[in-house]
Amino acid sequence: MRGGLKGGQLKILTNDQIYDIHLAVLKVLEQHGIKIEHEGALKLLKDAGADVDFKTKIAKIPQYLVEESIKKAPKTIRLYGRNPKYDFVLEGLRTYFGTGSGQTYVLDLETGERRRCTFKDMEELTRLGDALENIDFAMGSGTASDAPSGLMGLYEEKAVLLNTEKHFVMYSYHGAELTKLQIKIAELVAGGEEELRRKPIVTLYDEPQSPLIFGRDYIEALFEWVKKGLPIVWAPCTQSGATAPVTLAGSVVQTSAESLGGNVIIQLLNPGTPFIYGGVPLVLDMKYAVTSYTTASTLLMAVMLAQMSHYYDIPLWGTTGCTDSKLTDAQAAAEAALYIAAAALSGQNLIHDIGYMDSGLLCSADFIVICDELIGMIKRLLQGVEVNEETLAVEAIKEAGHAGSYLSLKHTRKLFKQEHYLTDLLSKSSWRKWISEGGKDLTKKAREKARKILKEHEVTPLPKDVVDEIDKVIKSAAKEVVH
Amino acid sequence: MSTKEDVLNELLKRLDEAEPEGADELAKELLEKRGMSPVELVNALSKKLKEIGDKFGRGEIFLMDLVGSAEVMNSVMTVLRPALEKSKEKAEYVGTIVIGTVEGDIHDIGQRIVASMLQAAGFRVIQIGNDQPPENFIKAAEENGADIIGASALLTTTMPVQKKLIEELKKRGLRDKYKVIVGGAPTSPEWAEEIGADGHGADATEAVEVAKRLIGKG
């Protein structure tokens, strides 16, 4: 069981502003509604009291339904790893970090070349995340471009479940049939349907399309997953200025409306299903017509969403550890550091996308390693300071004496590790030592660490019969896809 | 009944854990009741301190652990020194170095760290403290039969005292008798060369390497 450190020190919204945003969310859902391309969901909402137009497929959701569904969503959610030492509890201000999924390209760890991401890359990046101390959960880093397109979701699931013992947040490649197979594989690994329900080792990351559309395939996936009572993220990727209002407050209102609108369906379908609220608040760069992950605006929206989630008391799907840089350079490290600090200090909970580069198109092992290093440092920030007789150190000050030294005091040896966090890769040595060790910059050191981990780190393998069963599921699915 | 080895191990453990409590008594017991010769004891302690220094070099322990161990060694040495002076045998040191901060400069911590690391590297270290005029460095070197004099200056305004030290050695006809190492934040290899010093340590680790090299042990 892992303990998540508490954030929440950073706030930008007043209580009054939080309430204004909430009222705006209720107005959007009740007056404007959501277009839902799924008959079953529309019926469900209609029966519960929503104003549904089956022709336009727009459901206008009354305030009381939104409020009731917020109440039904669990305030504390335990997520499981296939190794219990990686279990953790999402709640309140506790922060956890994980990788991101779906990038098309990868920076080759040996050559540095930008190339298409493969199944093998996904396996390696997952194993890397399994080894890194500050990564709490896994997503399918990258995309299996060498897998048949209809089966990418299954290949991702296999790559991750075989290569980490940590909790898996699985991207929904949508549709009822695929989701059923994804559940089947998760049940194989968990040891059965009941075992998976009691100890969910997988959370589904499913999403609405902005502005305000719930696509059929995505709701189908949601239905299959929620019927089983398994934890689900329902969070949009909004682009301020393009698929969401250009204003930050407006973007947060729409993101919230889309996410909470999904929760109404989730809680009607299966009350008490663990729902993770939030969104990935992005902006469209108006100079280059490209999505930006890391700007001052995305950081502000991330903090706002964290405050909204604390107001609703529902765990948040957070985003961090991203850069718009095309390589692991100074920009990448600077953007990641700022974003990780904002995510952690604002008290986001299930924080994904560690290692996202180039507008979400690129991943690399060295960047993930650098983010891990930064998270370690920021965790020390979250720990804060202890102020007591021992740490106030009046006795130690006297003991050292005027012009004395603290180096040889017992006080120093006893409390050093509690007070000071030592980084692994960031250069802290003298110039001479740095030169004698090859004069390497951070990226080079991160690459070497990644290579070392991939060479040495082993993940407890799944039993052979389970792997065989997984392969059978994929094989039979492949036949259907071909036909 | 505890044996001589038990008591010695107990003392070495104090060194390892940087625990000064009772270390003097254990040393006294070894000398007076367990028939251990002072040289034998110094060699055992130096060997242990060297191990601790190596651990620091490998990043297995931290600076305050090393300095703490060196301080235990110092406190034991106050007991051992009189016995050593009477003894006919000689302890096995890599070399002897006098170290201090120059006159007008009360910065202390740098030369203390260097002193600890030199001890851990097997040197006999004579620490004369801070605010020391050139004659005190020379007096300590003469009295202790030193090989090296190490002078630290942390201020640009006190750096000239390092130069004065070398001039003073020359004046007394002792320049060739001692190797001189200078160090401290504002100093540089260029400065060392300019004033005619034999070596420069940019940081504590380098100071130890230079010291070893100057006496042909590096």
XYZ file of C-alpha atoms in Angstrom:
701
model
C 0.000 0.000 0.000
C 1.418 3.350 -1.048
C 0.673 6.555 0.811
C 0.002 9.597 -1.346
C 1.337 12.857 -0.006
C -1.201 15.622 0.449
C -1.140 18.667 -1.793
C -3.653 21.501 -1.760
C -1.307 24.270 -0.670
C -1.791 26.091 -3.969
C -5.171 27.758 -4.535
C -6.161 30.387 -7.043
C -9.973 30.382 -6.789
C -11.883 31.882 -3.884
C -14.829 29.901 -2.444
C -17.127 32.402 -4.108
C -15.530 31.769 -7.505
C -15.761 27.998 -7.023
C -19.473 28.323 -6.364
C -19.916 30.557 -9.431
C -18.251 27.895 -11.576
C -20.488 25.219 -10.099
C -23.631 27.242 -10.828
C -22.450 27.770 -14.400
C -21.903 23.996 -14.773
C -25.486 23.355 -13.609
C -26.797 25.947 -16.070
C -24.934 24.391 -19.003
C -26.213 20.887 -18.184
C -29.821 21.956 -17.505
C -30.319 24.668 -20.139
C -28.024 23.547 -22.960
C -27.581 19.828 -22.289
C -25.368 17.174 -23.862
C -25.688 15.453 -27.213
C -25.531 11.723 -26.527
C -25.284 9.302 -29.446
C -26.532 6.341 -27.474
C -30.179 5.344 -27.210
C -29.754 3.479 -23.909
C -28.147 6.423 -22.173
C -30.834 8.809 -23.422
C -33.571 6.485 -22.119
C -31.841 6.151 -18.784
C -31.706 9.925 -18.420
C -35.287 10.404 -19.615
C -36.559 7.863 -17.043
C -34.628 9.652 -14.305
C -36.283 12.979 -15.150
C -34.070 14.578 -17.794
C -35.548 16.581 -20.654
C -34.560 14.392 -23.605
C -35.092 15.088 -27.312
C -34.584 11.755 -29.076
C -34.397 13.450 -32.480
C -31.574 15.837 -31.678
C -30.220 13.346 -29.096
C -29.795 16.179 -26.637
C -30.395 15.478 -22.974
C -30.921 18.450 -20.693
C -30.055 17.297 -17.208
C -31.794 18.933 -14.240
C -29.752 20.223 -11.324
C -31.029 17.687 -8.810
C -29.823 14.782 -10.989
C -26.339 16.296 -11.189
C -26.252 16.940 -7.435
C -27.584 13.468 -6.584
C -25.002 11.784 -8.771
C -22.204 13.802 -7.136
C -23.422 12.481 -3.769
C -23.514 8.903 -5.043
C -19.912 8.968 -6.286
C -17.486 7.504 -3.718
C -15.306 10.008 -1.867
C -12.552 7.507 -1.332
C -11.491 4.926 -3.906
C -8.999 2.140 -3.384
C -7.120 1.145 -6.511
C -5.101 -2.063 -6.656
C -1.888 -3.241 -8.197
C -1.352 -6.871 -9.046
C 1.240 -6.601 -6.289
C -0.531 -5.313 -3.122
C 2.432 -3.128 -2.197
C 1.333 -0.832 -5.022
C -2.297 -0.420 -3.849
C -3.304 3.148 -3.068
C -6.291 5.181 -1.960
C -7.592 8.132 -3.954
C -9.162 10.719 -1.680
C -9.092 14.336 -0.635
C -5.742 15.962 -1.288
C -3.650 12.826 -1.820
C -1.474 12.849 -4.937
C -0.381 9.938 -7.166
C 1.539 10.023 -10.431
C 1.393 7.878 -13.548
C 2.468 7.791 -17.171
C 0.335 8.746 -20.182
C -0.917 6.761 -23.166
C -1.498 7.056 -26.857
C 1.580 8.865 -28.162
C 2.289 7.980 -31.800
C 6.044 8.478 -31.741
C 8.919 7.591 -29.473
C 12.458 8.902 -29.170
C 14.618 5.808 -29.614
C 16.627 5.276 -26.429
C 19.732 4.178 -28.322
C 19.774 6.446 -31.351
C 17.636 9.392 -30.198
C 15.742 9.077 -33.492
C 12.048 9.980 -33.618
C 10.138 6.978 -34.915
C 6.786 5.201 -34.719
C 6.061 3.635 -31.356
C 5.698 -0.155 -31.258
C 4.378 -2.847 -28.945
C 7.947 -3.469 -27.753
C 8.342 0.223 -26.857
C 5.125 0.047 -24.820
C 6.460 -2.975 -22.983
C 9.775 -1.290 -22.224
C 8.306 2.046 -21.153
C 5.872 0.207 -18.874
C 8.692 -1.789 -17.294
C 10.611 1.452 -16.804
C 7.632 3.001 -14.985
C 7.332 -0.138 -12.877
C 10.882 0.414 -11.623
C 10.678 4.173 -11.023
C 10.057 5.036 -7.403
C 7.793 8.031 -7.921
C 5.517 6.498 -10.524
C 2.414 5.125 -8.766
C 0.402 3.796 -11.697
C 0.821 2.879 -15.356
C -0.860 3.784 -18.594
C 0.046 2.221 -21.913
C 2.915 4.534 -22.788
C 2.822 5.093 -26.550
C 0.878 3.167 -29.168
C 1.363 -0.315 -30.590
C 1.559 0.878 -34.211
C 2.597 -2.638 -35.253
C -0.696 -4.114 -33.932
C -3.812 -4.426 -36.125
C -5.680 -1.138 -35.677
C -8.830 -2.753 -34.263
C -6.784 -4.597 -31.658
C -4.645 -1.764 -30.301
C -6.611 -1.701 -27.064
C -5.919 -5.386 -26.431
C -2.242 -5.079 -27.290
C -1.962 -2.104 -24.944
C -3.626 -4.084 -22.179
C -1.266 -7.007 -22.689
C 1.823 -4.790 -22.823
C 0.935 -3.138 -19.537
C -0.431 -6.061 -17.512
C 2.602 -8.184 -18.347
C 5.117 -5.453 -17.613
C 4.006 -3.784 -14.416
C 2.726 -4.799 -11.011
C 1.314 -1.314 -10.463
C -2.285 -0.191 -11.065
C -3.218 0.196 -14.737
C -5.321 3.046 -16.109
C -6.402 1.692 -19.482
C -7.315 3.948 -22.372
C -10.681 3.113 -23.891
C -10.293 2.232 -27.542
C -14.085 2.149 -27.231
C -16.969 0.076 -28.461
C -18.888 -2.594 -26.551
C -17.162 -5.604 -28.118
C -13.607 -4.466 -27.500
C -14.425 -3.345 -23.957
C -15.890 -6.772 -23.192
C -12.621 -8.360 -24.287
C -10.606 -5.846 -22.255
C -12.662 -6.785 -19.202
C -12.136 -10.471 -19.948
C -8.360 -10.021 -20.003
C -8.428 -7.976 -16.784
C -10.509 -10.729 -15.149
C -7.999 -13.350 -16.283
C -5.193 -11.448 -14.561
C -7.232 -10.622 -11.441
C -8.354 -14.251 -11.107
C -12.022 -13.895 -11.988
C -14.969 -11.516 -12.304
C -15.614 -11.220 -8.571
C -11.900 -10.791 -7.805
C -11.615 -7.953 -10.317
C -14.670 -6.210 -8.891
C -13.401 -6.482 -5.335
C -9.832 -5.517 -6.182
C -9.848 -3.568 -9.438
C -6.344 -3.650 -10.907
C -7.550 -1.667 -13.919
C -9.348 1.682 -14.230
C -10.892 2.664 -17.568
C -10.053 6.076 -18.998
C -13.026 6.945 -21.210
C -13.864 10.364 -22.613
C -16.507 12.677 -24.002
C -15.798 14.702 -27.150
C -15.817 18.435 -26.729
C -17.902 20.440 -26.981
C -20.619 18.459 -25.200
C -20.871 15.266 -27.251
C -20.898 11.762 -25.808
C -19.959 9.477 -28.715
C -21.726 6.139 -29.154
C -18.641 3.923 -28.902
C -17.438 5.707 -25.797
C -20.781 5.347 -24.029
C -20.911 1.689 -25.082
C -17.544 1.203 -23.394
C -18.804 3.079 -20.346
C -21.905 0.854 -20.134
C -19.884 -2.379 -20.251
C -17.389 -1.149 -17.684
C -19.840 0.468 -15.263
C -22.149 -2.564 -15.273
C -19.242 -4.377 -13.639
C -18.850 -1.614 -11.022
C -15.241 -0.997 -12.011
C -13.536 2.405 -11.526
C -13.832 4.807 -14.442
C -12.341 8.128 -15.458
C -14.744 10.205 -17.572
C -12.795 13.286 -18.538
C -12.581 15.325 -21.741
C -9.510 16.755 -23.463
C -10.576 20.340 -24.036
C -8.772 22.859 -26.193
C -9.405 26.343 -24.964
C -10.254 28.591 -27.908
C -11.231 25.691 -30.201
C -13.340 22.996 -28.527
C -13.905 24.957 -25.322
C -14.293 28.677 -24.508
C -11.196 30.821 -24.852
C -11.587 31.916 -21.254
C -10.039 29.719 -18.597
C -13.093 29.848 -16.349
C -15.325 28.956 -19.318
C -13.097 26.026 -20.258
C -13.288 24.722 -16.712
C -17.081 25.111 -16.718
C -17.440 23.060 -19.906
C -14.891 20.442 -18.775
C -16.798 20.067 -15.515
C -20.159 19.861 -17.260
C -18.898 17.119 -19.590
C -17.314 15.152 -16.778
C -20.199 15.489 -14.311
C -22.725 14.800 -17.117
C -21.007 11.449 -17.567
C -21.214 10.809 -13.848
C -24.999 11.183 -13.991
C -25.146 8.255 -16.453
C -22.588 6.274 -14.427
C -24.435 6.666 -11.130
C -27.839 5.927 -12.732
C -26.442 2.759 -14.300
C -24.724 1.460 -11.193
C -24.914 3.657 -8.085
C -21.683 3.930 -6.129
C -19.421 3.137 -9.092
C -15.998 4.701 -8.458
C -15.943 7.756 -10.724
C -12.906 9.943 -11.264
C -13.792 13.498 -12.228
C -11.806 15.962 -14.305
C -10.359 16.715 -17.684
C -7.196 17.399 -19.554
C -7.337 21.176 -19.983
C -5.360 22.112 -23.088
C -5.178 25.162 -25.312
C -5.008 25.556 -29.055
C -1.950 27.585 -29.951
C -3.310 30.368 -32.160
C 0.078 31.038 -33.733
C 0.796 27.492 -34.924
C -2.641 25.798 -34.870
C -1.245 23.037 -32.660
C -2.398 21.796 -29.256
C -0.348 23.005 -26.298
C -0.091 20.929 -23.145
C 2.065 23.152 -21.022
C 1.330 26.853 -20.900
C 0.586 29.196 -18.021
C -3.095 28.726 -18.947
C -3.078 24.923 -18.754
C -1.388 25.142 -15.360
C -4.014 27.589 -14.108
C -6.870 25.398 -15.387
C -5.290 22.370 -13.735
C -5.270 24.179 -10.392
C -8.878 25.303 -10.919
C -10.004 21.742 -11.657
C -8.240 20.531 -8.516
C -10.154 23.059 -6.462
C -13.431 22.033 -8.116
C -12.754 18.373 -7.310
C -12.160 19.258 -3.667
C -15.447 21.171 -3.669
C -17.257 18.123 -5.100
C -15.181 15.791 -2.928
C -14.654 13.457 -5.893
C -11.116 12.308 -6.821
C -9.610 14.173 -9.763
C -8.069 12.938 -12.980
C -5.012 15.186 -13.082
C -2.465 15.899 -15.774
C 1.212 16.670 -15.447
C 4.785 15.918 -16.520
C 4.183 17.127 -20.073
C 6.155 19.281 -22.453
C 5.591 20.707 -25.895
C 9.284 20.286 -26.671
C 10.340 17.859 -29.400
C 13.264 16.478 -27.475
C 14.409 16.001 -23.903
C 15.975 19.425 -23.509
C 15.933 22.405 -21.173
C 12.389 23.316 -22.270
C 11.175 19.807 -21.493
C 12.621 19.821 -17.988
C 11.447 23.362 -17.244
C 7.879 22.725 -18.411
C 7.699 19.411 -16.594
C 8.985 20.946 -13.359
C 6.420 23.751 -13.430
C 3.566 21.422 -14.329
C 4.461 18.814 -11.712
C 4.696 21.509 -9.039
C 1.293 22.914 -10.026
C -0.367 19.471 -10.096
C 1.106 18.337 -6.807
C 0.693 21.564 -4.879
C -2.915 21.963 -6.032
C -3.724 18.509 -4.650
C -4.726 16.633 -7.793
C -5.216 12.919 -7.197
C -4.778 10.455 -10.065
C -2.260 12.485 -12.059
C -1.407 11.081 -15.485
C 0.570 11.924 -18.614
C 4.073 11.799 -17.118
C 6.352 11.747 -20.166
C 4.035 13.415 -22.701
C 5.951 15.435 -25.323
C 5.352 17.378 -28.513
C 1.629 18.109 -28.108
C 0.965 14.576 -26.900
C 2.460 12.939 -29.964
C 5.768 11.788 -28.541
C 7.155 9.800 -25.619
C 10.639 8.986 -24.430
C 12.240 6.993 -21.648
C 14.698 9.721 -20.670
C 11.940 12.292 -20.200
C 9.981 9.909 -17.954
C 13.137 9.374 -15.879
C 13.632 13.144 -15.518
C 9.994 13.595 -14.456
C 10.460 10.867 -11.841
C 13.433 12.810 -10.495
C 11.397 16.035 -10.361
C 8.448 14.341 -8.649
C 10.849 13.132 -5.953
C 11.911 16.688 -5.275
C 8.368 18.034 -5.330
C 7.213 15.301 -2.947
C 9.646 16.776 -0.455
C 7.868 20.112 -0.931
C 4.546 18.433 -0.145
C 5.942 16.922 3.036
C 6.413 20.440 4.365
C 8.350 21.179 7.524
C 8.154 19.920 11.058
C 8.386 22.526 13.757
C 9.052 21.133 17.204
C 11.630 21.405 19.931
C 14.059 19.146 18.125
C 13.764 20.853 14.733
C 13.901 24.350 16.242
C 17.328 23.147 17.334
C 18.098 25.587 20.147
C 20.142 22.897 21.906
C 22.015 22.070 18.716
C 22.768 25.750 18.160
C 24.248 25.930 21.649
C 26.129 22.676 21.182
C 27.794 23.811 17.958
C 28.930 26.952 19.711
C 30.054 30.273 18.290
C 31.923 29.774 15.040
C 31.474 26.036 15.569
C 30.406 23.345 13.168
C 27.177 21.392 12.870
C 28.821 18.709 10.780
C 29.840 16.529 13.676
C 26.663 16.959 15.740
C 24.476 13.946 16.417
C 21.523 16.243 15.698
C 22.798 16.596 12.133
C 23.238 12.877 11.574
C 19.900 12.042 13.123
C 17.756 14.542 11.228
C 19.585 14.994 7.937
C 17.533 12.490 5.948
C 14.239 13.662 7.407
C 14.969 17.261 6.496
C 16.838 17.075 3.195
C 15.960 15.225 0.003
C 18.837 14.126 -2.182
C 18.252 13.945 -5.902
C 19.724 11.182 -7.993
C 20.499 12.658 -11.413
C 20.561 16.418 -10.990
C 24.198 17.494 -10.859
C 25.213 18.626 -7.378
C 28.890 17.691 -7.336
C 31.917 19.874 -7.923
C 32.948 20.818 -11.453
C 35.993 18.572 -11.169
C 34.004 15.505 -10.109
C 31.419 16.218 -12.784
C 34.163 16.352 -15.418
C 35.793 13.196 -14.064
C 32.442 11.415 -14.457
C 32.237 12.338 -18.103
C 30.759 15.853 -17.936
C 27.262 14.558 -18.791
C 24.148 16.690 -18.942
C 20.850 15.636 -17.377
C 19.428 14.061 -20.528
C 22.470 11.881 -20.991
C 22.339 10.766 -17.373
C 18.608 10.062 -17.641
C 19.233 7.955 -20.745
C 21.888 5.942 -18.929
C 19.568 5.394 -15.958
C 16.769 4.267 -18.280
C 19.100 1.828 -20.051
C 20.328 0.453 -16.746
C 16.778 -0.069 -15.477
C 15.696 -1.776 -18.693
C 18.716 -4.049 -18.488
C 18.240 -4.980 -14.858
C 14.633 -4.521 -13.755
C 12.403 -7.559 -13.813
C 8.649 -7.649 -13.317
C 7.122 -10.719 -11.695
C 5.743 -12.591 -14.682
C 2.099 -13.582 -14.910
C 1.461 -17.341 -14.713
C 2.023 -18.957 -18.094
C -1.561 -20.247 -18.398
C -2.874 -16.700 -17.849
C -0.602 -15.339 -20.595
C -1.769 -18.168 -22.870
C -5.402 -17.280 -22.170
C -4.722 -13.597 -22.908
C -3.132 -14.582 -26.234
C -6.164 -16.737 -27.030
C -8.507 -13.782 -26.451
C -6.387 -11.605 -28.743
C -6.129 -14.336 -31.380
C -9.871 -14.939 -31.516
C -10.474 -11.182 -31.674
C -8.011 -10.972 -34.558
C -10.099 -13.469 -36.556
C -13.202 -11.339 -36.102
C -11.360 -8.214 -37.137
C -10.059 -9.902 -40.308
C -13.523 -11.152 -41.260
C 34.802 -11.773 29.911
C 35.534 -9.451 27.080
C 38.761 -9.896 25.192
C 41.106 -7.269 23.781
C 39.464 -7.803 20.399
C 36.015 -7.198 21.896
C 37.114 -3.874 23.365
C 38.862 -2.845 20.164
C 35.791 -3.755 18.119
C 33.676 -1.734 20.492
C 35.944 1.265 19.920
C 35.942 0.786 16.142
C 32.165 0.625 16.284
C 32.155 4.041 18.013
C 34.237 5.314 15.127
C 31.945 3.738 12.562
C 28.822 5.166 14.168
C 30.454 8.533 14.931
C 29.578 8.037 18.581
C 32.099 9.792 20.850
C 30.459 8.622 24.087
C 32.920 6.426 25.995
C 35.468 6.248 23.169
C 38.251 7.762 25.340
C 37.660 5.197 28.087
C 37.791 2.317 25.634
C 41.092 3.633 24.250
C 42.495 4.000 27.754
C 41.406 0.487 28.633
C 43.137 -0.910 25.548
C 46.364 0.915 26.374
C 46.461 0.415 30.116
C 44.726 -2.901 30.782
C 44.741 -4.851 27.527
C 48.391 -4.344 26.667
C 47.798 -2.802 23.259
C 50.650 -0.584 22.063
C 49.708 2.984 21.107
C 51.042 2.465 17.587
C 49.037 -0.705 17.131
C 45.928 1.161 18.236
C 46.514 4.198 16.012
C 47.038 1.929 13.022
C 43.820 0.045 13.725
C 41.872 3.292 14.059
C 43.432 4.792 10.928
C 42.571 1.668 8.963
C 38.958 1.917 10.118
C 38.798 5.612 9.299
C 40.172 4.862 5.855
C 37.341 2.365 5.303
C 34.870 5.046 6.360
C 36.513 7.517 3.955
C 36.169 5.002 1.129
C 32.486 4.580 1.921
C 32.064 8.346 1.635
C 33.928 8.287 -1.683
C 31.468 5.690 -2.967
C 28.500 7.769 -1.802
C 27.405 5.173 0.752
C 27.565 7.565 3.701
C 27.281 11.318 3.990
C 29.725 14.058 4.865
C 28.437 14.485 8.408
C 29.024 10.775 9.030
C 32.639 11.078 7.896
C 33.278 14.265 9.865
C 31.593 12.708 12.911
C 33.911 9.687 12.700
C 36.956 11.922 12.310
C 35.912 13.856 15.425
C 35.761 10.588 17.396
C 39.259 9.864 16.130
C 40.376 13.307 17.354
C 38.981 12.766 20.794
C 40.701 9.378 21.052
C 43.923 10.957 19.850
C 44.008 13.279 22.876
C 44.350 10.123 24.993
C 46.746 8.464 22.586
C 49.100 11.343 21.845
C 51.065 11.328 25.141
C 51.497 7.560 24.916
C 52.583 7.810 21.291
C 55.227 10.408 22.108
C 56.772 8.073 24.676
C 56.680 5.133 22.313
C 59.718 4.134 20.255
C 57.660 2.755 17.374
C 56.233 5.050 14.718
C 52.633 4.976 13.553
C 52.053 4.292 9.856
C 50.874 7.565 8.366
C 50.720 8.454 4.715
C 52.167 11.784 5.741
C 51.786 14.663 8.163
C 50.010 17.867 7.267
C 49.504 21.105 9.136
C 46.233 22.727 8.200
C 44.551 25.978 9.118
C 42.794 29.142 7.944
C 44.984 32.196 7.449
C 45.192 35.315 9.560
C 42.255 37.706 9.336
C 39.916 34.893 8.240
C 37.680 33.124 10.709
C 36.119 30.709 8.217
C 36.557 27.311 9.681
C 34.293 24.725 8.115
C 36.210 24.203 4.865
C 39.515 23.309 6.458
C 37.680 21.118 8.984
C 36.141 19.109 6.156
C 39.500 18.837 4.416
C 41.108 17.775 7.719
C 38.513 15.009 8.209
C 38.993 13.723 4.701
C 42.788 13.796 5.023
C 42.528 11.804 8.238
C 40.298 9.330 6.475
C 42.925 9.068 3.750
C 45.566 8.062 6.330
C 47.237 11.399 7.044
C 48.278 12.653 10.426
C 46.568 16.036 10.530
C 47.627 18.896 12.766
C 44.743 21.362 12.887
C 45.777 24.806 14.034
C 42.368 26.429 13.565
C 41.485 29.749 11.998
C 42.924 33.309 12.015
C 46.484 31.958 12.008
C 49.509 34.071 10.972
C 52.205 32.452 8.789
C 54.565 31.906 11.728
C 52.027 29.641 13.459
C 51.762 27.392 10.386
C 55.562 27.173 10.275
C 55.906 26.585 14.030
C 53.400 23.697 13.928
C 55.120 22.204 10.885
C 58.541 22.345 12.551
C 57.274 20.866 15.818
C 55.441 17.991 14.170
C 57.865 17.134 11.428
C 55.191 17.856 8.802
C 55.469 17.099 5.082
C 52.816 19.536 3.941
C 51.337 22.852 5.012
C 47.748 23.527 3.957
C 46.495 27.110 4.154
C 42.891 28.046 3.565
C 41.569 31.516 2.696
C 37.869 32.196 2.123
C 38.100 35.910 1.442
C 39.794 37.739 -1.415
C 41.162 40.079 1.256
C 42.917 37.259 3.136
C 44.311 35.459 0.087
C 47.528 37.560 0.255
C 48.333 35.856 3.584
C 48.839 32.627 1.630
C 51.474 34.486 -0.353
C 52.982 35.850 2.867
C 53.252 32.287 4.190
C 55.367 31.263 1.219
C 57.539 34.373 1.507
C 58.023 33.674 5.200
C 59.110 30.087 4.446
C 61.604 31.384 1.890
C 62.936 33.977 4.337
C 63.585 31.283 6.892
C 65.219 29.002 4.344
C 62.457 26.381 4.826
C 60.679 26.636 1.485
C 62.029 23.336 0.165
C 61.352 21.508 3.398
C 57.546 21.652 3.020
C 55.035 21.301 0.255
C 52.416 24.048 0.397
C 48.789 23.577 -0.662
C 46.384 26.490 -0.821
C 42.604 26.336 -0.992
C 39.361 28.177 -0.336
C 36.520 29.437 -2.512
C 38.244 32.490 -4.108
C 41.524 30.672 -4.817
C 42.430 28.952 -8.082
C 45.245 26.897 -9.617
C 46.404 30.116 -11.306
C 46.658 31.866 -7.964
C 48.604 28.931 -6.507
C 51.051 29.140 -9.366
C 51.349 32.897 -9.115
C 52.367 32.799 -5.434
C 54.586 29.761 -5.909
C 52.537 27.212 -3.971
C 52.959 23.517 -4.804
C 49.309 22.674 -5.207
C 45.710 23.818 -5.105
C 42.569 22.045 -3.938
C 39.335 23.286 -5.495
C 37.380 21.168 -3.023
C 38.043 18.731 -0.217
C 38.365 15.675 -2.430
C 40.859 17.370 -4.692
C 42.857 18.660 -1.705
C 43.338 15.066 -0.551
C 44.380 13.915 -4.028
C 46.860 16.785 -4.379
C 48.304 16.119 -0.919
C 48.883 12.452 -1.783
C 50.423 13.338 -5.111
C 52.806 15.919 -3.576
C 54.361 13.367 -1.260
C 54.493 10.690 -3.912
C 51.632 8.581 -2.534
C 48.948 9.504 -5.035
